[in-house]
Amino acid sequence: MSEGNKIGQAKLLQQIKIGNRKVLNQLYQTYREEFINWTRWKFNCTAEDSIDVFQETMIAFYENVVNDKITEFQSSVKTYLFAIGRNILLKRFRNEKQGKTEELEVLQNVADELQMEDSLNLTERQKAIAQLLEKLGEPCKTLLQLFYYQKYSVEAIVNTMEYKNASVVKNQKVRCIKRLRTLTSHLYSADEL
Amino acid sequence: MFTLTDNQKIELIEKHLSNKLSIKEQELFQQLLESDKDFAMAVLFQKDLIPSIAVNGRQSLKLQFEELEKAIAATNTKSQETVFETIKQNIEAEIQQLGYTIDQMIQLFRPVPNYTTAIAATTRGSSLSILSPENEADLSEGFIRFDFGQALKKDIEILIEDNQYDVLIEEEISAGHSEATLPLPTPNFKAGRYYWKIIEGDELVMIRTFFVRKDLMEGLSRF
């Protein structure tokens, strides 16, 4: 890979990490059509399924970037995205047991090459917390999401949410967590300790 | 032992969950876990919190992409509409060049109901078989060529009409011929729907329709 490409890709990752949605959207639009054609032709997916898989791929890609699982690309962004897509399709075929053995064999070879977030298998309690998070409202919902999901630093949250300084953000975060803990207290028992 | 603020406790748990505790912090974490029941409960809660937030985060990204899909669909529709509009304008200009309005051109391609019935009727039981032209052929090259497949057993008469029952060509073909080519001169055969009839004696044995500039008829469906 050329030095210029490396710099370009490093900038891309950096922009995604700092939450530049435009860059993520551009990436989406750049590879969307090719990805959809590829899944439709190679795996006989419907247009609707292809879009769904592509969106899941983009989400997995985003999570890998913010969790520092991708710091640079061995080949290209496209190869990386398509490899994630293959992995997702493999999991879907396994789950749906559609008997697409030929595709499974091909996909098996790439399945372990990727470090990917496992799809979320939430416990009942985690599902309940996810629902209560919605009830928590703003600014808590956004703040917690920026901090824990998008891995924003406190300073980045100060800028994004226009807080006065880092202390205000930290205090607000504590208040949000406390509120959510109160809302979910019935889900926990002292026996678990 | 000194007391930690709520924020410090949360940060300690966060470090523990991401395996970033120093040895000293690990000791502190362990002490708190054993001595502070609320801290122990907070650890349980934080373990659940991160995957729960991921669900919301993913939903939010999914929404972002779905909005993008809507925008892409809208752009595609718009560019498709632009293409259709350009095609329409081109057709309109071409029709005007031929000296017609859109309505007049629609009339020129209108089928004759009686003949539509006759075409169906003469498809069956005819003694004559004609290999070409096929029904609804596009004959825009200035001639019509009949291929009878074999030599005619009897004399026939070929009539060519427009869709106003006006006979434009009347030609006799004597027995023995296996094909016949008739010119379709431009002044009489502008764009439109036409019919050819084959008469044997006094009997109509076959009637079919053909077009000149069939492409314009297909284009008219956009109006």
Coordinates of C-alpha atoms in Angstrom, one line a residue:
Chain A
M1 CA 0.0 0.0 0.0
S2 CA 1.4 3.4 -0.9
E3 CA 2.3 6.0 1.8
G4 CA -0.4 8.3 0.5
N5 CA -3.1 5.6 0.9
K6 CA -1.9 4.9 4.4
I7 CA -2.3 8.5 5.3
G8 CA -5.7 8.7 3.7
Q9 CA -6.9 5.6 5.6
A10 CA -5.5 6.8 8.9
K11 CA -7.4 10.1 8.4
L12 CA -10.5 8.1 7.6
L13 CA -10.2 6.0 10.8
Q14 CA -9.5 9.2 12.8
Q15 CA -12.6 10.9 11.4
I16 CA -14.8 8.0 12.2
K17 CA -13.4 7.7 15.7
I18 CA -14.2 11.4 16.4
G19 CA -17.7 10.8 15.3
N20 CA -17.7 12.4 11.8
R21 CA -21.0 11.0 10.5
K22 CA -20.4 12.5 7.1
V23 CA -17.3 10.3 6.6
L24 CA -19.3 7.2 7.6
N25 CA -22.1 8.2 5.3
Q26 CA -19.6 8.7 2.4
L27 CA -18.1 5.3 3.0
Y28 CA -21.6 3.8 3.0
Q29 CA -22.4 5.4 -0.3
T30 CA -19.1 4.5 -1.9
Y31 CA -19.3 0.8 -1.3
R32 CA -23.1 0.3 -1.1
E33 CA -23.9 -0.6 -4.6
E34 CA -20.9 -2.9 -5.2
F35 CA -21.6 -4.7 -1.9
I36 CA -25.3 -5.2 -2.7
N37 CA -24.5 -6.5 -6.2
W38 CA -21.9 -8.8 -4.7
T39 CA -24.3 -10.3 -2.1
R40 CA -27.1 -10.6 -4.6
W41 CA -24.9 -12.3 -7.2
K42 CA -22.7 -14.5 -5.0
F43 CA -25.1 -15.4 -2.2
N44 CA -28.5 -15.0 -3.9
C45 CA -29.7 -12.5 -1.3
T46 CA -32.7 -10.4 -1.9
A47 CA -32.2 -6.6 -2.3
E48 CA -33.7 -6.1 1.1
D49 CA -31.4 -8.6 2.8
S50 CA -28.4 -7.2 1.0
I51 CA -29.1 -3.7 2.3
D52 CA -29.6 -5.2 5.8
V53 CA -26.3 -7.1 5.7
F54 CA -24.5 -4.0 4.4
Q55 CA -25.9 -1.9 7.3
E56 CA -24.8 -4.6 9.8
T57 CA -21.4 -4.6 8.1
M58 CA -21.1 -0.9 8.5
I59 CA -22.1 -1.1 12.1
A60 CA -19.5 -3.8 12.8
F61 CA -16.9 -1.8 10.9
Y62 CA -17.7 1.3 13.0
E63 CA -17.5 -0.7 16.3
N64 CA -14.1 -2.2 15.2
V65 CA -12.8 1.3 14.6
V66 CA -14.0 2.9 17.8
N67 CA -12.8 -0.1 19.8
D68 CA -9.3 0.2 18.2
K69 CA -9.6 -3.2 16.6
I70 CA -8.7 -1.6 13.4
T71 CA -5.7 0.8 13.6
E72 CA -4.6 0.3 10.0
F73 CA -5.7 -1.8 7.0
Q74 CA -3.6 -4.7 5.7
S75 CA -5.2 -4.2 2.3
S76 CA -8.0 -1.7 1.7
V77 CA -11.2 -0.5 3.3
K78 CA -13.2 -2.3 0.7
T79 CA -11.5 -5.7 1.3
Y80 CA -12.1 -5.2 5.0
L81 CA -15.7 -4.3 4.6
F82 CA -16.4 -7.2 2.3
A83 CA -14.6 -9.6 4.7
I84 CA -16.9 -8.4 7.5
G85 CA -19.9 -8.8 5.2
R86 CA -18.8 -12.4 4.4
N87 CA -18.6 -13.1 8.1
I88 CA -22.0 -11.8 8.8
L89 CA -23.5 -13.8 5.9
L90 CA -21.8 -16.9 7.3
K91 CA -23.4 -16.4 10.7
R92 CA -26.8 -15.8 9.1
F93 CA -26.5 -19.0 7.0
R94 CA -25.6 -20.9 10.1
N95 CA -28.5 -19.5 12.0
E96 CA -31.0 -19.9 9.2
K97 CA -29.6 -23.4 8.3
Q98 CA -30.4 -22.8 4.7
G99 CA -28.1 -25.5 3.6
K100 CA -26.0 -23.2 1.4
T101 CA -23.1 -25.6 1.9
E102 CA -21.0 -24.3 -1.0
E103 CA -21.0 -20.8 0.3
L104 CA -20.4 -22.0 3.8
E105 CA -17.2 -23.8 2.7
V106 CA -16.0 -20.6 1.1
L107 CA -16.9 -18.5 4.0
Q108 CA -15.5 -20.9 6.6
N109 CA -12.0 -20.0 5.3
V110 CA -12.4 -16.3 6.1
A111 CA -14.5 -16.6 9.2
D112 CA -11.6 -16.8 11.7
E113 CA -9.5 -14.2 10.0
L114 CA -11.5 -11.4 11.3
Q115 CA -11.8 -10.0 14.8
M116 CA -15.4 -9.0 15.0
E117 CA -17.7 -8.0 17.8
D118 CA -20.0 -10.9 18.4
S119 CA -23.6 -10.1 17.7
L120 CA -25.2 -9.0 21.0
N121 CA -26.6 -11.9 22.9
L122 CA -28.2 -9.9 25.7
T123 CA -29.4 -11.3 29.0
E124 CA -33.0 -10.5 30.0
R125 CA -31.6 -7.9 32.5
Q126 CA -29.5 -6.2 29.8
K127 CA -32.5 -6.1 27.5
A128 CA -34.5 -4.4 30.3
I129 CA -31.7 -1.9 30.9
A130 CA -31.6 -1.1 27.2
Q131 CA -35.3 -0.3 27.3
L132 CA -34.9 1.8 30.5
L133 CA -32.1 3.7 28.8
E134 CA -34.7 5.0 26.3
K135 CA -36.9 6.1 29.3
L136 CA -33.9 7.9 30.8
G137 CA -34.2 10.6 28.2
E138 CA -31.7 13.4 27.3
P139 CA -29.0 14.4 27.9
C140 CA -28.3 11.1 29.7
K141 CA -29.0 8.9 26.7
T142 CA -26.7 10.7 24.4
L143 CA -24.0 11.2 27.0
L144 CA -23.8 7.6 27.9
Q145 CA -24.0 6.5 24.3
L146 CA -21.1 8.8 23.3
F147 CA -19.0 7.7 26.2
Y148 CA -19.6 4.0 26.3
Y149 CA -20.6 3.1 22.7
Q150 CA -18.8 5.7 20.6
K151 CA -15.9 5.8 23.0
Y152 CA -15.7 9.6 23.1
S153 CA -13.3 11.1 25.6
V154 CA -14.7 13.4 28.2
E155 CA -13.1 16.4 26.3
A156 CA -14.8 15.3 23.1
I157 CA -18.2 15.2 24.9
V158 CA -17.6 18.7 26.2
N159 CA -17.3 19.9 22.6
T160 CA -20.0 17.7 21.1
M161 CA -22.7 18.4 23.7
E162 CA -21.5 21.9 24.4
Y163 CA -20.8 21.5 28.1
K164 CA -18.8 24.0 30.1
N165 CA -15.9 21.8 31.0
A166 CA -14.8 18.2 31.7
S167 CA -16.0 18.3 35.4
V168 CA -19.5 19.1 34.3
V169 CA -19.5 16.1 32.0
K170 CA -18.1 13.8 34.6
N171 CA -20.7 14.9 37.2
Q172 CA -23.5 14.6 34.7
K173 CA -22.4 11.1 33.8
V174 CA -22.4 10.1 37.4
R175 CA -25.9 11.5 37.8
C176 CA -27.1 9.6 34.7
I177 CA -25.6 6.3 35.9
K178 CA -27.1 6.8 39.4
R179 CA -30.6 7.5 37.9
L180 CA -30.3 4.5 35.7
R181 CA -29.2 2.3 38.6
T182 CA -32.2 3.5 40.6
L183 CA -34.5 2.7 37.7
T184 CA -33.0 -0.8 37.4
S185 CA -32.5 -1.6 41.1
H186 CA -35.4 -4.1 41.1
L187 CA -33.4 -6.2 38.6
Y188 CA -30.6 -6.9 41.1
S189 CA -30.5 -8.9 44.2
A190 CA -28.0 -9.0 47.0
D191 CA -27.8 -12.7 46.6
E192 CA -25.8 -12.2 43.5
L193 CA -22.9 -10.9 45.5
Chain B
M1 CA -8.5 3.9 53.8
F2 CA -9.5 7.1 52.0
T3 CA -13.0 7.5 50.5
L4 CA -13.6 7.6 46.8
T5 CA -16.1 9.9 45.1
D6 CA -18.8 8.4 43.0
N7 CA -17.0 9.4 39.9
Q8 CA -13.8 7.8 41.1
K9 CA -15.6 4.6 41.9
I10 CA -17.2 4.5 38.4
E11 CA -13.8 5.2 36.8
L12 CA -12.3 2.4 38.8
I13 CA -15.0 0.0 37.6
E14 CA -14.5 1.2 34.0
K15 CA -10.8 0.5 34.2
H16 CA -11.4 -2.9 35.7
L17 CA -13.8 -3.8 32.9
S18 CA -11.3 -2.8 30.3
N19 CA -8.4 -4.5 32.1
K20 CA -6.5 -1.3 32.7
L21 CA -6.1 -1.3 36.4
S22 CA -2.6 -0.9 37.9
I23 CA -1.5 -3.2 40.6
K24 CA -2.4 -0.6 43.3
E25 CA -5.8 0.1 41.7
Q26 CA -6.4 -3.7 41.6
E27 CA -5.8 -3.9 45.3
L28 CA -8.1 -1.0 46.0
F29 CA -10.8 -2.5 43.7
Q30 CA -10.6 -5.9 45.5
Q31 CA -10.9 -4.2 48.9
L32 CA -13.9 -2.2 47.8
L33 CA -15.5 -5.2 46.3
E34 CA -15.2 -7.1 49.6
S35 CA -16.1 -4.3 52.0
D36 CA -18.6 -2.0 50.0
K37 CA -21.8 -3.7 49.1
D38 CA -23.0 -0.8 47.0
F39 CA -19.7 -0.8 45.1
A40 CA -20.1 -4.6 44.4
M41 CA -23.6 -3.9 43.1
A42 CA -22.3 -1.0 40.9
V43 CA -19.8 -3.5 39.4
L44 CA -22.6 -5.8 38.4
F45 CA -24.6 -2.9 37.0
Q46 CA -21.7 -1.5 34.9
K47 CA -21.1 -5.0 33.4
D48 CA -24.7 -4.9 32.2
L49 CA -24.6 -1.3 31.2
I50 CA -22.1 -1.5 28.3
P51 CA -23.8 -4.1 26.2
S52 CA -27.2 -2.5 26.9
I53 CA -25.9 0.8 25.6
A54 CA -24.4 -0.9 22.5
V55 CA -28.0 -1.9 21.6
N56 CA -29.1 1.7 21.6
G57 CA -25.9 2.7 19.7
R58 CA -26.5 0.2 17.0
Q59 CA -30.1 1.3 16.7
S60 CA -29.0 4.8 16.3
L61 CA -26.5 3.9 13.6
K62 CA -29.1 1.8 11.9
L63 CA -31.5 4.8 11.8
Q64 CA -28.7 6.9 10.3
F65 CA -28.2 4.4 7.5
E66 CA -31.9 4.0 6.9
E67 CA -32.2 7.8 6.5
L68 CA -29.4 7.5 4.0
E69 CA -31.2 4.8 2.2
K70 CA -34.3 7.0 1.9
A71 CA -32.1 9.8 0.5
I72 CA -30.5 7.4 -2.0
A73 CA -33.9 6.1 -3.1
A74 CA -35.2 9.7 -3.6
T75 CA -32.2 10.6 -5.7
N76 CA -32.6 7.5 -7.8
T77 CA -36.2 8.3 -8.4
K78 CA -35.4 11.9 -9.3
S79 CA -32.7 10.9 -11.8
Q80 CA -35.0 8.3 -13.3
E81 CA -37.7 11.0 -13.7
T82 CA -35.1 13.3 -15.4
V83 CA -34.3 10.5 -17.8
F84 CA -38.0 9.9 -18.6
E85 CA -38.6 13.6 -19.0
T86 CA -35.7 13.9 -21.5
I87 CA -37.0 10.9 -23.4
K88 CA -40.4 12.5 -23.5
Q89 CA -39.0 15.8 -24.8
N90 CA -37.1 14.0 -27.5
I91 CA -40.2 12.1 -28.6
E92 CA -42.2 15.3 -28.6
A93 CA -39.6 17.1 -30.7
E94 CA -39.5 14.2 -33.2
I95 CA -43.2 14.1 -33.6
Q96 CA -43.3 17.8 -34.2
Q97 CA -40.6 17.4 -36.8
L98 CA -42.9 14.9 -38.6
G99 CA -45.6 17.6 -38.6
Y100 CA -47.9 16.2 -36.0
T101 CA -49.1 16.9 -32.5
I102 CA -49.0 14.3 -29.8
D103 CA -52.8 13.7 -30.1
Q104 CA -52.6 13.3 -33.8
M105 CA -49.8 10.8 -33.5
I106 CA -51.8 8.8 -30.9
Q107 CA -54.6 8.7 -33.5
L108 CA -52.3 7.4 -36.1
F109 CA -51.3 4.4 -34.0
R110 CA -54.8 3.6 -32.8
P111 CA -56.0 0.1 -33.7
V112 CA -59.1 -0.5 -35.8
P113 CA -61.4 -2.6 -33.6
N114 CA -63.0 -4.6 -36.4
Y115 CA -59.6 -5.5 -37.8
T116 CA -58.4 -6.7 -34.3
T117 CA -61.2 -9.2 -34.4
A118 CA -60.4 -10.1 -38.0
I119 CA -56.7 -10.8 -37.2
A120 CA -57.8 -13.3 -34.5
A121 CA -60.3 -14.9 -36.9
T122 CA -57.9 -15.3 -39.8
T123 CA -55.2 -16.8 -37.7
R124 CA -57.0 -20.1 -37.7
G125 CA -58.0 -22.3 -40.7
S126 CA -56.2 -20.3 -43.4
S127 CA -55.0 -22.2 -46.4
L128 CA -52.2 -19.7 -46.8
S129 CA -49.2 -19.7 -44.5
I130 CA -47.0 -16.6 -44.4
L131 CA -43.6 -16.8 -42.8
S132 CA -43.1 -13.0 -42.7
P133 CA -43.9 -10.3 -41.9
E134 CA -45.1 -11.2 -38.5
N135 CA -48.1 -9.5 -37.0
E136 CA -47.2 -6.2 -35.4
A137 CA -43.8 -6.0 -37.2
D138 CA -42.0 -2.7 -37.3
L139 CA -41.4 -1.9 -41.0
S140 CA -39.6 1.4 -41.0
E141 CA -37.2 0.7 -43.8
G142 CA -39.4 1.8 -46.7
F143 CA -40.7 -1.7 -47.9
I144 CA -42.6 -4.7 -46.9
R145 CA -41.5 -8.2 -48.0
F146 CA -43.8 -11.1 -48.0
D147 CA -42.4 -14.6 -47.7
F148 CA -45.0 -17.2 -48.5
G149 CA -42.8 -20.1 -47.6
Q150 CA -43.7 -21.9 -50.9
A151 CA -45.0 -21.0 -54.3
L152 CA -48.5 -19.6 -54.3
K153 CA -51.1 -22.0 -55.6
K154 CA -53.5 -19.3 -56.6
D155 CA -53.4 -15.7 -57.6
I156 CA -53.7 -13.3 -54.6
E157 CA -54.3 -9.6 -54.0
I158 CA -52.4 -7.7 -51.4
L159 CA -54.1 -4.6 -49.9
I160 CA -52.3 -2.2 -47.6
E161 CA -54.4 0.2 -45.6
D162 CA -53.9 2.8 -42.9
N163 CA -56.0 2.8 -39.7
Q164 CA -58.6 5.1 -41.4
Y165 CA -59.6 2.3 -43.9
D166 CA -57.8 4.2 -46.7
V167 CA -56.2 1.7 -49.2
L168 CA -52.7 2.9 -49.9
I169 CA -51.4 0.0 -52.0
E170 CA -53.2 -2.6 -54.1
E171 CA -51.1 -5.3 -55.7
E172 CA -51.8 -8.5 -57.5
I173 CA -49.4 -11.4 -57.0
S174 CA -49.8 -14.3 -59.4
A175 CA -49.6 -18.0 -58.6
G176 CA -46.1 -19.5 -58.5
H177 CA -44.5 -16.6 -56.6
S178 CA -43.0 -17.5 -53.2
E179 CA -42.3 -14.0 -52.2
A180 CA -43.2 -10.4 -52.9
T181 CA -41.7 -7.0 -52.0
L182 CA -43.7 -3.8 -52.1
P183 CA -42.4 -0.3 -51.4
L184 CA -43.8 1.8 -48.6
P185 CA -43.0 5.3 -49.9
T186 CA -42.4 7.8 -47.1
P187 CA -45.0 10.4 -48.1
N188 CA -47.8 7.9 -47.6
F189 CA -46.2 5.8 -44.9
K190 CA -45.3 8.2 -42.2
A191 CA -45.3 7.0 -38.6
G192 CA -48.5 5.0 -37.7
R193 CA -50.4 1.7 -37.7
Y194 CA -51.1 0.0 -41.0
Y195 CA -52.8 -3.3 -42.1
W196 CA -52.0 -5.7 -44.9
K197 CA -54.8 -8.0 -46.2
I198 CA -54.5 -10.9 -48.5
I199 CA -57.5 -11.6 -50.7
E200 CA -57.9 -14.9 -52.6
G201 CA -60.8 -14.6 -55.1
D202 CA -63.3 -12.6 -53.2
E203 CA -62.3 -14.0 -49.8
L204 CA -60.2 -12.2 -47.2
V205 CA -57.8 -15.0 -46.1
M206 CA -55.5 -13.0 -43.9
I207 CA -55.2 -9.7 -42.2
R208 CA -52.3 -8.5 -40.1
T209 CA -51.1 -5.2 -38.7
F210 CA -47.7 -3.5 -39.0
F211 CA -46.1 -0.3 -37.8
V212 CA -43.9 2.4 -39.2
R213 CA -41.8 3.9 -36.5
K214 CA -43.0 1.6 -33.8
D215 CA -40.5 3.2 -31.5
L216 CA -42.7 6.3 -31.5
M217 CA -45.8 4.3 -30.5
E218 CA -43.8 2.9 -27.5
G219 CA -42.7 6.4 -26.7
L220 CA -46.3 7.7 -26.8
S221 CA -47.1 5.4 -23.8
R222 CA -45.2 8.0 -21.7
F223 CA -47.7 10.7 -22.5

